[in-house]
Amino acid sequence: MSDGQTLTASIWKGLTLGAEGHLTLSAEFKDADRTERGGYDFRQQYPLVNGAFDPREQTIDRFNAWYGEPEVRQATFFANAGLPLDNGARLYGWAGYQDRKARSAGFYRRALDARNVITIYPNGFLPLIQPDIADFSIAGGVEWNWGDWAFDGSLVYGSNEMDFTIEQTLNASIGATSATEFDAGGYEYDQLVFNLSGVRSFDVASLASPLNLAIGVEARNEGYQIHAGEPDSYRFGGRVLAGNVPAAPGAQVFPGFRPENELDENRNAIGVFVDLEAQLTERLLGSVALRAEDYSDFGGNASGKLALRFDANDAFALRGSMQTGFRAPSPQQQFFTTTSTNFINGVPFDITTFPVDDPVAIALGARSLEAEESVNFSLGAVFDFGGATLTVDAYRIDVDNRIVLSENLTQANVRQFLTSRGFIGVGGGRFFINGVDTETQGVDVVLTVPWQTASTGDFEFTLSGNFNNTDVTRVPTTAPLAALNPAPVLFGRINVLTLEEGTPKNKFGAGLDWSLGSWGATLRAIRYGEVLDPGTDAANDVTLGAETVVDLEGRFDVNERLTLALGAENLFDVYPDAFPLGRNTTGNTPFSNYSPFGRSGRFVYARLNFGF
């Protein structure tokens, strides 16, 4: 069997613009079918009939999940232009638009599931999520010289809008009259950025080369909006099940955004930088850079970098750097919010992802987000063996105050605490918080060996390796939650182990590129080390064994305009280790999402390039 069929068609054309300018137009269309790597759903599907199994248990299709890559339909258009002016300046700009529709699925709702309405879906249903994404960008700029300075100024606008349609679903709390498709709302993010930079060099007597200076300023406005879905996508319709248990409200798999989730936030930021680089001596290159930014919503920060490269001779060089960095909290991390209603012992509670300035989040200990800060060190060597090159680089990265999404705080004592503070009907939730510190250290090694022959073609061999280790050295706490007994955990075991062991601690690669006349080929192999998929406790942890994935492509130039390529990614159809039964209780999820090379198996393709 095969799936995941993908068709990609693209066209590119360069045109003249005036006497010396250019205009490049391109378009691409992609149509990718879903892949299915789910298993056999061995669970009981139907309610019992007079105490016996329903005969349909024998005939229902139990391969009922979509567990794999989503369906994607994508159209992209892009234009790029440049136009020299008579005074030596140059205008440039680009514009792009992409419309992308995808469909993926949640977990299968069986016919007997309380989240089902059996008169609508007598055999159960698989709810589908369809995000409709629109990306747009446009930019214009000018480059010019002023004395010894070369300047570049530009204005760029970009936006991303995502709207969610939930298909093949229902609102169980409405009952038999529920719709099966809902507009669940969505969100939008946009940026307007102005950049101005200048570059020039100075002659400095004590230096072995001119001193290169770059300075610049950036001003940015960011906007973030959330808009609500239709009421039936989130509301409680009043239906009550046996035992006086209220039915689940909202669209199954993705309750819509509510009016109280709607927002329209903006912030401004301005940054400046300076960069200096020069040959300090004939063999020693040095550079230093400083950058400072100030944000209207959280304050400012500064970072810097110092780098040196020493060429001992033509065959050996040492290089090293030390830098600090920061990443400002994004508007999404500061303002994102969504709410769903859960019934606990028949009582409705709102479970919310709170923005950090919400009174409930503040009561739980949330504070205004601060920037993540990092300190990076690297030291490496470069060897040149008469064409072959070897690079070895060691690094250490310490990140403080990582911004993370807390665990879902819905414990009984959290609800009691919120009720005591006057938040009636709030069942808890989660929020973004600073407070995770990590230390990462590792080594990268890359060997490249070219080999040219008269009769068998040109070869380039590449060997690479990476060794790394990450430790979580601090997790967040808040005083209000720490005072509860038992104290809820803000960043739990699964999240900690995901950072420490959720990616391979070693990865090795080997590659070969070959060309001879009209023929060419590429062979790559990557060995991924072990990965841990953490469970709720050590007994449920699953270690995915090391695996090697091989890619192969062959190419032939039919003529000057036409090239044909055939290839396969994951040539030997390698899959990650399957889950044990304890981690695949539905039969629908046999493979881990932690696999570093996915779970889709072999992908075979043909590519045709035609120039005109």
C-alpha angles and dihedrals in degrees: 000000000000136000140160092075108184131192119191120180122178137172130195128186131177119208134182119251112202117321099318107007130100138216120195120194124189138171134182134188123195127188114181125175121214125263122226120211098155123125139226113300101225096179127112106270107188135047115261117268111220089336094309133101116270110252089232088074085081097053108033117112103250095189087086105141136089101219109162141043118347130243111265131191111181136173122186131185126184137175128189126185141178130183127184116217128217093249092059097262122122130216119209139171147152141202131196140178131187129183114194128181121185135177125203133159142234126215120306115263107216122221090253093048115120087226090064131083102213095204089061098039109020090175098039126256145247110224115219129209116210115187115191108205127192120188121188133175136169130177141177131186148159133219120202143157126237113183107305092344127097110203133194123189126178144168118208131184125188136169138183121196125185124187123183127219115185112207136187090021141103144206101250092197091064094053130202093353093058118125117239097218128050141185100230097185125238147204143259135209126190139174136199111194131184118193130185122176136168133197131192140145132233130203109236116185096214094053129081092225139020115285110248115213127191123181131173150161131215127194119190137183118195128192130192126185136177121195127194128247127230114296096250089059092069112011130104108243098198101249114147124198131213113301090034090280113153115235119246112275127222134030110320114254095011121031109203127254112269129225089253088058092057117112143159112201132171136184138181130218134184126192137181131193141185126194128189126187133170145142101265088191132355089275105029122077118189134185135178129186136183129191131181129184135184124200126199093222106043111011134249144304140183135214138184144191135208119189134176133185122191118194104201089183139326091289104044136044137168123211134182141166142187122197143162123216143181137197118205119225108264122236088246091057092047101043112019113123137168132166137206130178120236124187113222113188087342094306118117116234127180113231109198141180095224128208109237093251094054112117091235092052090047090051089054091051105268117154135186108288120253129204121276109243130204141185117204129192126184134175124180148160133219122206125191115197100185096293100342114095132200123191125188119184128177120194144180125197122188115189120190129192096014111191111237137168110249125235116272103273103208101131118137094249090052090054090048091049092051092046089052088055092053099261098131117188094013109128097189130259138180141280141189116269140176119232115093114116121191137185119204126182131171151138130245120201124185127177120187121187121181119197124185123193133183098226109020100044137243122315134191119191122196128188122181139173138183128194119183143160131194126195127189105221100176138021127196127263135176127208097233093052094041088058093060121093111253094023112225116237115241098194111022141200097276093052093046093049091045089061094042103039108005093100129047117278089210135028128180128193137189126185140178127193117189133181133177119170108302093353130086140164141184126204121185133176125185124186114203118202127227120302129198120223099197123218131199088277138005092270090063097045115118122203115208109213125234114276136186120221120197126200124192132185132176124195136193128187103217089187138328092292105034129065126176123198131184123187151149131220112209089013096190095048096243119186130189119254112285122247119257116244092263090064095040103049094154098045087232099098110051097155134056124247087218093073106124092214099041128241104264099100124210120004115196120193146173123207129194122193120190125181123203 
